[in-house]
mmCIF file of C-alpha atoms in Angstrom:
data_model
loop_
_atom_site.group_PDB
_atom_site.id
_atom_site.type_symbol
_atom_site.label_atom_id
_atom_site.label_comp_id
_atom_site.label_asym_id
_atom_site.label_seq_id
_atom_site.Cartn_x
_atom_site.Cartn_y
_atom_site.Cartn_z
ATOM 1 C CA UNK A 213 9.553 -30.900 -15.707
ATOM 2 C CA UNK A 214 8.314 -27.304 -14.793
ATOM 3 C CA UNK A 215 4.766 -27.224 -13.374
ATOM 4 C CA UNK A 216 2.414 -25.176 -14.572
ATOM 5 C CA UNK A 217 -1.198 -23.487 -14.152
ATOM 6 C CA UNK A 218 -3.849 -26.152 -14.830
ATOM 7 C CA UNK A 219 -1.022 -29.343 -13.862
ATOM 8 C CA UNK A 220 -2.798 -29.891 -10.720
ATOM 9 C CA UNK A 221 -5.909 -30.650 -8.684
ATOM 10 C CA UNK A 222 -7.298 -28.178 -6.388
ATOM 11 C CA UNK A 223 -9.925 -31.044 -4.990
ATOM 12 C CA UNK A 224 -6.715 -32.813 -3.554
ATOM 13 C CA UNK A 225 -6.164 -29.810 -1.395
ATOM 14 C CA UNK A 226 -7.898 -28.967 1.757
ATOM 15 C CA UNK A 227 -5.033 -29.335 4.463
ATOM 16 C CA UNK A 228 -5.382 -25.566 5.820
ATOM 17 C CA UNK A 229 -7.305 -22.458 6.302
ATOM 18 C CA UNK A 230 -4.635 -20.798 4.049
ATOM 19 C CA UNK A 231 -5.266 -23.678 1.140
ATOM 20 C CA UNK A 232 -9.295 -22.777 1.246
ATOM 21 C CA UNK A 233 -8.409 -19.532 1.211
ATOM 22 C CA UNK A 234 -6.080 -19.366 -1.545
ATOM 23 C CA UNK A 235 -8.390 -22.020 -3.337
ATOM 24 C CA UNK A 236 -11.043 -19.506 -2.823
ATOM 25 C CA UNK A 237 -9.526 -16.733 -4.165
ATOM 26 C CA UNK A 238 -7.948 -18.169 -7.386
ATOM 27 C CA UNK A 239 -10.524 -19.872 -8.202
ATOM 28 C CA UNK A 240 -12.311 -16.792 -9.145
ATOM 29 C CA UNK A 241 -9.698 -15.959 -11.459
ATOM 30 C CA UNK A 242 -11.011 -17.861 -14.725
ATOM 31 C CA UNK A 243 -12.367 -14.153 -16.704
ATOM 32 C CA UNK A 244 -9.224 -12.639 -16.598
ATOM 33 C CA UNK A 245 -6.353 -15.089 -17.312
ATOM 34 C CA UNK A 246 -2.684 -13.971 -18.416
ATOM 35 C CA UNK A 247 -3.455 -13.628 -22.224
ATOM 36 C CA UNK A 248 -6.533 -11.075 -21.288
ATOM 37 C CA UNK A 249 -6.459 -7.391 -22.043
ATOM 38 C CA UNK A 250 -8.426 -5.225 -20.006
ATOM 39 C CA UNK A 251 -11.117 -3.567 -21.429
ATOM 40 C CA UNK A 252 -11.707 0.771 -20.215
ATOM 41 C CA UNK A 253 -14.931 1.022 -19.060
ATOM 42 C CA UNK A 254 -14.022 4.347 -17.222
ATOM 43 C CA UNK A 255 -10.600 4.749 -18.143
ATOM 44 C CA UNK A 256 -8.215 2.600 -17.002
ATOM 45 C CA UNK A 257 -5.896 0.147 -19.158
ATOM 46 C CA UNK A 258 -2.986 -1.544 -18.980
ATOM 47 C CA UNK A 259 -1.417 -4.645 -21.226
ATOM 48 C CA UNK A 260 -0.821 -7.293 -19.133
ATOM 49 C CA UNK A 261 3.306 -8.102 -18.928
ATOM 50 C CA UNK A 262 4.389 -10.706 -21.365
ATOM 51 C CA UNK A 263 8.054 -10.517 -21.049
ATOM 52 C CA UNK A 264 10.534 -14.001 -20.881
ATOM 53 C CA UNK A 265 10.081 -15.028 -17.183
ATOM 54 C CA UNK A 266 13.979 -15.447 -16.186
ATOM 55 C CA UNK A 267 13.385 -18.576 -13.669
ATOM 56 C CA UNK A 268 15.906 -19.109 -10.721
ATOM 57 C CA UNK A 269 18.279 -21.956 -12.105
ATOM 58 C CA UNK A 270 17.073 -25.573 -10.714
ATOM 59 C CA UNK A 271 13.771 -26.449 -9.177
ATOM 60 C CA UNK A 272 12.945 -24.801 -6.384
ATOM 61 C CA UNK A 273 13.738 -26.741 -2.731
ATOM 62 C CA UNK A 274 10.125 -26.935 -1.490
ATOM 63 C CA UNK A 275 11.651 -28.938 1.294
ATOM 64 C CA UNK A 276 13.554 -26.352 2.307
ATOM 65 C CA UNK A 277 11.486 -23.720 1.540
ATOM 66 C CA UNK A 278 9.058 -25.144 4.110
ATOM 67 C CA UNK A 279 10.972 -23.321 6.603
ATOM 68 C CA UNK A 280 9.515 -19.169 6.769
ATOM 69 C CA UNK A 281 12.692 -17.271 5.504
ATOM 70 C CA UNK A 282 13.956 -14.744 7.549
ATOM 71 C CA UNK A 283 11.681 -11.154 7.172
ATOM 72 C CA UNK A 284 13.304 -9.125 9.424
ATOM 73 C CA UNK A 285 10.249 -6.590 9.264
ATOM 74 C CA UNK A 286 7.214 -9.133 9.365
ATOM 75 C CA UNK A 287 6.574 -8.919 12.986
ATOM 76 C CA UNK A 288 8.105 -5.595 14.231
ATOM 77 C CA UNK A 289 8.196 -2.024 12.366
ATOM 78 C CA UNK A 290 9.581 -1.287 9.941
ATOM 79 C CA UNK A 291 13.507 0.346 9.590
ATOM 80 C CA UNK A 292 14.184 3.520 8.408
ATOM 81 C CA UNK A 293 14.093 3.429 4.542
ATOM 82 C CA UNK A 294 17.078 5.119 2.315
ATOM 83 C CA UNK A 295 16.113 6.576 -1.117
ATOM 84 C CA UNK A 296 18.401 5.024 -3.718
ATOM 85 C CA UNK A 297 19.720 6.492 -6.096
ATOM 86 C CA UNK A 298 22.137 4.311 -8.045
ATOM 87 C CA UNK A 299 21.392 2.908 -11.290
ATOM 88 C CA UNK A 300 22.391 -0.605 -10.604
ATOM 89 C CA UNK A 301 19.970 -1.152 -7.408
ATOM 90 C CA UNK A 302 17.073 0.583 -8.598
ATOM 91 C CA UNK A 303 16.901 -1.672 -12.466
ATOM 92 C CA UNK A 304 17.963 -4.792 -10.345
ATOM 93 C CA UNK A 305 14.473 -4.375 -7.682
ATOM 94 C CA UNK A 306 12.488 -3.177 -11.317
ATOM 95 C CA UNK A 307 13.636 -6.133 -13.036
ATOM 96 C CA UNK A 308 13.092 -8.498 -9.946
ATOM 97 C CA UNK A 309 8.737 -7.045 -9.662
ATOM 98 C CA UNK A 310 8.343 -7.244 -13.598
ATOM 99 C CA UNK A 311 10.054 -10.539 -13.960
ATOM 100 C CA UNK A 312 7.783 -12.104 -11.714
ATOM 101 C CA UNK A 313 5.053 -10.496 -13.102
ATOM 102 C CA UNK A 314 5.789 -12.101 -16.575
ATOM 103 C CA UNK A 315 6.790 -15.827 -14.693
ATOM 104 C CA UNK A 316 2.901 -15.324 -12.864
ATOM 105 C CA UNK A 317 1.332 -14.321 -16.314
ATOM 106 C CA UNK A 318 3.366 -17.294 -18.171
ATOM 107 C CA UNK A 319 1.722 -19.638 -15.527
ATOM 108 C CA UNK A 320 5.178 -21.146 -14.660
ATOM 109 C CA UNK A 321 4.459 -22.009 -10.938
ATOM 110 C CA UNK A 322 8.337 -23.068 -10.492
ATOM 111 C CA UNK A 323 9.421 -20.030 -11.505
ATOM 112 C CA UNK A 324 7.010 -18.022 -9.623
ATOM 113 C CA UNK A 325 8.095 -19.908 -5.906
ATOM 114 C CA UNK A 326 11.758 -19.364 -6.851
ATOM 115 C CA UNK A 327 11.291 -15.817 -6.919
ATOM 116 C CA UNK A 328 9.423 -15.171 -3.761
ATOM 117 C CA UNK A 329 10.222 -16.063 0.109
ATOM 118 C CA UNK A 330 7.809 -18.300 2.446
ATOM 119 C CA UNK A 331 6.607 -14.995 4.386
ATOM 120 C CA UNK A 332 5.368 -13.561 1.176
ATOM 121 C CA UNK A 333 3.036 -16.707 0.637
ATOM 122 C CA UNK A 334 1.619 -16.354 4.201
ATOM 123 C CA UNK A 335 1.162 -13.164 4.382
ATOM 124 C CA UNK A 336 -0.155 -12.309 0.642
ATOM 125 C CA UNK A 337 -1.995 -15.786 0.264
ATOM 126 C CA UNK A 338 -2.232 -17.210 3.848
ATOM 127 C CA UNK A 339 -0.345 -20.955 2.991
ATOM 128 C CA UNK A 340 2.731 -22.303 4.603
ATOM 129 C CA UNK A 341 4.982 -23.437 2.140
ATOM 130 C CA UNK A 342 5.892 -23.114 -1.434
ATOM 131 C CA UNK A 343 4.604 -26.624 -1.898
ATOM 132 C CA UNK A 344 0.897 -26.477 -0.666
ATOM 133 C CA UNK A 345 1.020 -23.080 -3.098
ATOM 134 C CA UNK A 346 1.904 -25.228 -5.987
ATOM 135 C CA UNK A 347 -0.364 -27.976 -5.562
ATOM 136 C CA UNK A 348 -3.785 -25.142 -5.490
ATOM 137 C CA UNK A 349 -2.282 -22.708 -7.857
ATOM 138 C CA UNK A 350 -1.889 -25.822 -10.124
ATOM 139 C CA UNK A 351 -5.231 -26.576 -9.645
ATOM 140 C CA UNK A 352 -6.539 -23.222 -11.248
ATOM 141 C CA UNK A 353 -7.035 -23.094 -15.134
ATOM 142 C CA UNK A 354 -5.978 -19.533 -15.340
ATOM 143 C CA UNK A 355 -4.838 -17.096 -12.986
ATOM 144 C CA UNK A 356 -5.794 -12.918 -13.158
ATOM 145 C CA UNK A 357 -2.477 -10.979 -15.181
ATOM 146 C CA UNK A 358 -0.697 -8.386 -13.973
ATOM 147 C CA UNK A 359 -0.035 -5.507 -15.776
ATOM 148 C CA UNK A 360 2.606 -3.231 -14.367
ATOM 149 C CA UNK A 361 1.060 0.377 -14.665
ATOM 150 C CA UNK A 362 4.475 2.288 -13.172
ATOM 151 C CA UNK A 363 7.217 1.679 -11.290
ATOM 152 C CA UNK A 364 7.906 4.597 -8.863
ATOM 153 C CA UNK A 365 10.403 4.883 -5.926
ATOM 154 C CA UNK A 366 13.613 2.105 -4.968
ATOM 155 C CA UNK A 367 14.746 2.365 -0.911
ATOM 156 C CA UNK A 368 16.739 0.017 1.143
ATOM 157 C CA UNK A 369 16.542 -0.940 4.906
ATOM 158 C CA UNK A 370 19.458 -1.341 7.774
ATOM 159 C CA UNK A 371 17.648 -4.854 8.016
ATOM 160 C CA UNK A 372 19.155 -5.106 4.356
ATOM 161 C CA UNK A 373 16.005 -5.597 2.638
ATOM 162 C CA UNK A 374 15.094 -3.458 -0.822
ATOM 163 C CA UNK A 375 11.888 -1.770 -1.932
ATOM 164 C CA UNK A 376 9.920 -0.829 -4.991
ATOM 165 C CA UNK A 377 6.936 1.554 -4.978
ATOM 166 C CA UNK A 378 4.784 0.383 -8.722
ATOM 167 C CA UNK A 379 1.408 0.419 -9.462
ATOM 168 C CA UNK A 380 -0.388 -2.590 -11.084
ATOM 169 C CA UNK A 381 -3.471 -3.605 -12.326
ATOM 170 C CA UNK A 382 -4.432 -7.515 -11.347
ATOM 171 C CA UNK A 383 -6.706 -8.967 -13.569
ATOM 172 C CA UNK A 384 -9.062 -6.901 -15.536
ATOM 173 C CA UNK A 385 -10.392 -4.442 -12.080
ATOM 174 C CA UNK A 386 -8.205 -4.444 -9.363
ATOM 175 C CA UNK A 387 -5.545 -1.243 -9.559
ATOM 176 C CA UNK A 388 -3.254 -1.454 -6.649
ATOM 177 C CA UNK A 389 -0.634 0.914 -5.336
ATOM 178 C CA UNK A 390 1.897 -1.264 -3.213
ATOM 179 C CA UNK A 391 5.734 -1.832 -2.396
ATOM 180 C CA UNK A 392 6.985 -4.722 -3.033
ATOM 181 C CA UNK A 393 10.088 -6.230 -0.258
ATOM 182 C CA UNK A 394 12.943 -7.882 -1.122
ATOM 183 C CA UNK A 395 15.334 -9.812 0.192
ATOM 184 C CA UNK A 396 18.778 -11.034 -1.741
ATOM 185 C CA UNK A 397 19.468 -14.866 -1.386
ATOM 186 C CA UNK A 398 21.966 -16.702 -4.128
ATOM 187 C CA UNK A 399 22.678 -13.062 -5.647
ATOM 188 C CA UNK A 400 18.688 -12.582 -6.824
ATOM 189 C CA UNK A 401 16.369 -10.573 -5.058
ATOM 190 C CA UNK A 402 13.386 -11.881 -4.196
ATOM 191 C CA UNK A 403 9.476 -10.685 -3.334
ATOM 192 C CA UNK A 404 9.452 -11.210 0.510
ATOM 193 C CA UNK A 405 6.377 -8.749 1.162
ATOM 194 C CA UNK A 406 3.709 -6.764 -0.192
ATOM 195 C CA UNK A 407 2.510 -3.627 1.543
ATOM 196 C CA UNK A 408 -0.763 -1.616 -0.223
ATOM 197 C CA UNK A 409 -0.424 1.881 -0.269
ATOM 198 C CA UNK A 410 -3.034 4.557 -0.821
ATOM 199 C CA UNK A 411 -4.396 3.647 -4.564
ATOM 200 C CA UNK A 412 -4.510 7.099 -6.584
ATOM 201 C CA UNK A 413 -6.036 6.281 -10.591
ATOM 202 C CA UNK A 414 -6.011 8.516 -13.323
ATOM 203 C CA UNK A 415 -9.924 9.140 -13.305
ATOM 204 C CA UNK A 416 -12.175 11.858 -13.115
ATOM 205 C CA UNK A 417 -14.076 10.831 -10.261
ATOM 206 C CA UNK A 418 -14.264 8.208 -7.256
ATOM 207 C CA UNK A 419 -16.058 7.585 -4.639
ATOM 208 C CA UNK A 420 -15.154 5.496 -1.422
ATOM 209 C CA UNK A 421 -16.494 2.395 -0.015
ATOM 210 C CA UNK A 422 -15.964 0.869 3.309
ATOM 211 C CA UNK A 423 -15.971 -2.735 4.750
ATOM 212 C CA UNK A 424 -14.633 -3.862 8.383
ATOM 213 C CA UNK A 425 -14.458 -6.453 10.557
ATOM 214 C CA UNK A 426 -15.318 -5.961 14.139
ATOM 215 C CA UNK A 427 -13.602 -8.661 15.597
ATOM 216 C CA UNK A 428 -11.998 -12.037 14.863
ATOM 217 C CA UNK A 429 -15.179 -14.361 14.841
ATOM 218 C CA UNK A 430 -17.693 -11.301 13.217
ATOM 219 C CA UNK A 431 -18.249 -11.354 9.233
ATOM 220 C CA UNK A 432 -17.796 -8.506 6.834
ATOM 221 C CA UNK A 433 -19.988 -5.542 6.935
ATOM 222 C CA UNK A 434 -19.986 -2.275 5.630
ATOM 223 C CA UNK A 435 -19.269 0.276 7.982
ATOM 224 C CA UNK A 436 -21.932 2.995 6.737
ATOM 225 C CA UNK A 437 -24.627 3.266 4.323
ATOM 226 C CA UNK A 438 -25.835 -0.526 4.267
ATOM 227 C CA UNK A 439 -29.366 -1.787 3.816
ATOM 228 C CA UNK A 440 -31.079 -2.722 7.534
ATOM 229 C CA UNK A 441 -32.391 -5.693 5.690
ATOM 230 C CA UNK A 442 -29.591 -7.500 3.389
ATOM 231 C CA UNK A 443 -27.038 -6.058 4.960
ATOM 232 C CA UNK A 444 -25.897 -5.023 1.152
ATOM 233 C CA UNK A 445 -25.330 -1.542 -0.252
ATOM 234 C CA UNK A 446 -25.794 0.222 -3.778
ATOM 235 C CA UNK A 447 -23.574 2.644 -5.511
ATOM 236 C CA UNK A 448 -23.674 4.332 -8.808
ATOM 237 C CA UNK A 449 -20.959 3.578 -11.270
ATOM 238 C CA UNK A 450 -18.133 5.668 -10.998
ATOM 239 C CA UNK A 451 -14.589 5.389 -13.016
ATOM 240 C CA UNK A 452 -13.360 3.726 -9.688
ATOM 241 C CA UNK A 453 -14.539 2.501 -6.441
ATOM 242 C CA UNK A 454 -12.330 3.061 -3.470
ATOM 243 C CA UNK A 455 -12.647 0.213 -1.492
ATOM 244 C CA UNK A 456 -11.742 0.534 2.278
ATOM 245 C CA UNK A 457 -10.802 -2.708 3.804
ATOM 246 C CA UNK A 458 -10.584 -2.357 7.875
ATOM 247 C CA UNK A 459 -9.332 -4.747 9.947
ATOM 248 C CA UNK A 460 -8.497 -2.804 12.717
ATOM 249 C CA UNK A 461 -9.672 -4.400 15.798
ATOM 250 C CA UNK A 462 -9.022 -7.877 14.747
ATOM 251 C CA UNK A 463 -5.851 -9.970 15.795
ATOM 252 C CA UNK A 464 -5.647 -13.073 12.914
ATOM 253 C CA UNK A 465 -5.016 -12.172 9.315
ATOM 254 C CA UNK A 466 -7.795 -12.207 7.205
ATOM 255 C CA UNK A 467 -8.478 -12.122 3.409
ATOM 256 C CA UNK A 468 -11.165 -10.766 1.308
ATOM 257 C CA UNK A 469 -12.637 -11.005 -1.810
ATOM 258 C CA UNK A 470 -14.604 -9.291 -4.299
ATOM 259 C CA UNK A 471 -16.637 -11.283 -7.076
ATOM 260 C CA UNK A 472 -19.230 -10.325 -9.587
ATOM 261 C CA UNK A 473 -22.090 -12.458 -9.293
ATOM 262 C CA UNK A 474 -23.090 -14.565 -12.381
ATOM 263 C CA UNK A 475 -26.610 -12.991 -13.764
ATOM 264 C CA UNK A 476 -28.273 -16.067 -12.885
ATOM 265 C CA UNK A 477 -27.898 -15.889 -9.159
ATOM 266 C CA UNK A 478 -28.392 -12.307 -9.339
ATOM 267 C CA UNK A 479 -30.969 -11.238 -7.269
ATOM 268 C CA UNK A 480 -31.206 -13.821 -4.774
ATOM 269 C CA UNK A 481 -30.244 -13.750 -0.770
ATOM 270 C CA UNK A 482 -25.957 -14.182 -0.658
ATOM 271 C CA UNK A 483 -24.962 -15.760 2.648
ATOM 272 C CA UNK A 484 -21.551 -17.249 1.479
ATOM 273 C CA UNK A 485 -19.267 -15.968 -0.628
ATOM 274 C CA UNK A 486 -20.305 -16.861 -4.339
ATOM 275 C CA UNK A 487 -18.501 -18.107 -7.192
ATOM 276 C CA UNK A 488 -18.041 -15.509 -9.765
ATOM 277 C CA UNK A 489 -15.609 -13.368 -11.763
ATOM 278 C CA UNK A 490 -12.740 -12.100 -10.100
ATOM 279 C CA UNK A 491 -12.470 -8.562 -9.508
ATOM 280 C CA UNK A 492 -10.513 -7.877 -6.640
ATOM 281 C CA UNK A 493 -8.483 -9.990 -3.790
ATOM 282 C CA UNK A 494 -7.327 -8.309 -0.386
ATOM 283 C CA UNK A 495 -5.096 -9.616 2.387
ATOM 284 C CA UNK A 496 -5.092 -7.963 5.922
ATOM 285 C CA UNK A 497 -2.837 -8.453 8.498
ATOM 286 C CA UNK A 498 -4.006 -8.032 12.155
ATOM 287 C CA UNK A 499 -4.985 -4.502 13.385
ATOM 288 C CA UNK A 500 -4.208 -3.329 9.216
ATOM 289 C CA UNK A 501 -6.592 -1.531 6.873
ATOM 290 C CA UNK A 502 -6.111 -1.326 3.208
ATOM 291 C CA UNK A 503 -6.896 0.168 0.224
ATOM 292 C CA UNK A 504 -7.650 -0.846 -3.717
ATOM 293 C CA UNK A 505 -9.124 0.712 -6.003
ATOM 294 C CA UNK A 506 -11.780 -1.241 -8.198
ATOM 295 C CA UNK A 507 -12.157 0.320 -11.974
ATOM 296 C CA UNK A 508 -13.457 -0.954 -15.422
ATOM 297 C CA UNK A 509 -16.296 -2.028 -13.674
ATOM 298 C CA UNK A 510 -19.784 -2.461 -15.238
ATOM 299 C CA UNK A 511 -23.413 -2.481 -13.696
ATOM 300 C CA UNK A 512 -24.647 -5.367 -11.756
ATOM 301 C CA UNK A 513 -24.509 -7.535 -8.513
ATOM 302 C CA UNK A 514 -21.117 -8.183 -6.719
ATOM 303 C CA UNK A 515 -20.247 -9.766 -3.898
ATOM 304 C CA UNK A 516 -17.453 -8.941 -1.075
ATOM 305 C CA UNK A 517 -16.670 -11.528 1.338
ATOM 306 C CA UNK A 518 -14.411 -14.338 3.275
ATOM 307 C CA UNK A 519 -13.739 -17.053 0.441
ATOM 308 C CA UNK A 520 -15.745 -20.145 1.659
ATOM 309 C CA UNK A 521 -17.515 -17.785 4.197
ATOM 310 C CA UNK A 522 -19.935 -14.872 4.474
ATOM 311 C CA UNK A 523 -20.668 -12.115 2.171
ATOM 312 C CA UNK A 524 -22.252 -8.859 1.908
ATOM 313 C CA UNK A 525 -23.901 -7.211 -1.640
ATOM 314 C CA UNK A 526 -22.952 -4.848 -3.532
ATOM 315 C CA UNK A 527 -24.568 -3.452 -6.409
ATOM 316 C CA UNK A 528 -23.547 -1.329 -9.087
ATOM 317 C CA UNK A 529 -25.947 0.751 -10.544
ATOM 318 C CA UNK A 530 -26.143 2.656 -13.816
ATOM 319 C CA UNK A 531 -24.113 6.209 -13.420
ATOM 320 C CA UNK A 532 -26.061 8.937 -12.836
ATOM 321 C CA UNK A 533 -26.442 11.426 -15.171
ATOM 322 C CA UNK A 534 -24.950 14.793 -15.136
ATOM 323 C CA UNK A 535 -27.018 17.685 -13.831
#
């Protein structure tokens, strides 16, 4: 019987950092679930993909997927890439990002770990196997859609790996520019890596925000333009918020989070990371920075932060009006 989204406890789970912080994360997810369609408050909208999710035949081996697949590129640079430019390669890595978009968005959590490696749960959602993913993600009642903006350039790697630059909205706020990696195994490709490139949406205006983390022990912060005294910061509302993730000096992967804060706990002193509406969800590798871009927001109190740690304000004023 295939597993699904809402099959499973997330209270049973608790065996590593990665399960908190995947726990975390998700958890936030319950606004803007697979059947959502995100609503432009600025300009940006995209139908979340609903196409048949094509699952690998059989259950997936979470024995053996235990075991981190071989990512010839997670812990040294990267090869030289090759443009492609045949037909066959370029639908085959297309079909292989929107058909797990539409497994993801169907909720069917076999599917979804037959179509990715090991190193792409550690490194996009910090857990060790395909198994402890499948016990939290069952755990959540919904999970935030993607919708698959555009699908841009295909390249391939001596280390025999594939690429796909697309652009994607997750959830109802979170536009991402990123490559996907892929690796062939049993004549499918599958997601082995995400890397976020420089988000560029189709708006009329942005404005940058920056967060960092100094070292490996220190909390968030905002690198400029915080309050002395909450350590939050306010910004008018913009068509989309840049927001700078920097975890430059640090040597552990860490993840982020950014939540809107329900209206009844707006207002009051945020020390850990709330529960609240998902908006955005980041994951940075040691020494990495990283961009999203956060659109369709609306006014109020958010929250960016370590899920199950601290957190730092942010609010989100009324625009300001033209001169």
């Amino acid at each position: 019987m295939s597993r699904r989204v809402g099959d499973g406890m997330v209270g049973a789970v608790g065996r590593s950092v990665g399960a908190a912080a995947l726990t975390g994360v998700m958890a936030l997810a319950g606004v803007a679930g697979a059947g959502a369609q995100a609503t432009p408050v600025g300009g940006i909208a995209a139908t979340p993909a609903s196409g048949e999710c094509e699952a690998p035949e059989g259950t997936p081996d979470m024995a053996a997927m235990a075991s981190p697949m071989a990512s010839p590129a997670a812990d040294e640079a990267a090869p030289a890439a090759t443009p492609v430019g045949d037909e066959a390669t370029i639908e085959a890595a297309t079909a292989a990002a929107e058909n797990l978009a539409n497994c993801w968005n169907a909720g069917d959590l076999d599917a979804v770990l037959g179509l990715v490696t090991p190193n792409l749960l550690q490194t996009k959602f910090g857990v060790a196997d395909a198994e402890e993913a499948a016990e939290v993600l069952g755990g959540m009642e919904t999970l935030p859609a993607y919708a698959i903006i555009d699908t841009g350039d295909v390249q391939t790697y001596e280390d025999g790996r594939a690429s796909l630059d697309f652009e994607y909205l997750l959830g109802e706020h979170q536009y991402t520019a990123a490559r996907w990696y892929m690796v062939e195994a049993n004549g499918r490709l599958l997601i082995d890596e995400e890397e976020l490139l420089l988000p560029q949406p189709d708006v009329e205006a942005s404005s940058v925000i920056g967060v960092a983390f100094a070292d490996d022990e220190s909390p968030v912060a905002y690198g400029q333009g915080a309050d002395e005294e909450t350590g939050g910061r306010a910004v008018p509302l913009l068509p989309a918020i840049i927001l700078n993730a920097d975890n430059s000096a640090g040597t552990e992967r860490r993840f982020l989070s950014v939540v809107r804060v329900p209206e009844d706990e707006a207002g009051t002193p945020v020390t850990e990371l709330p529960e609240g509406d998902f908006v955005a969800q980041i994951s940075l590798a040691a020494g990495d920075q990283a961009d999203v871009a956060l659109v369709n927001l609306e006014p109020g109190e958010y929250a960016i932060g370590e899920p199950g740690g601290p957190s730092v304000p942010l609010t989100i004023t009324e625009a300001e009006p033209e001169a």
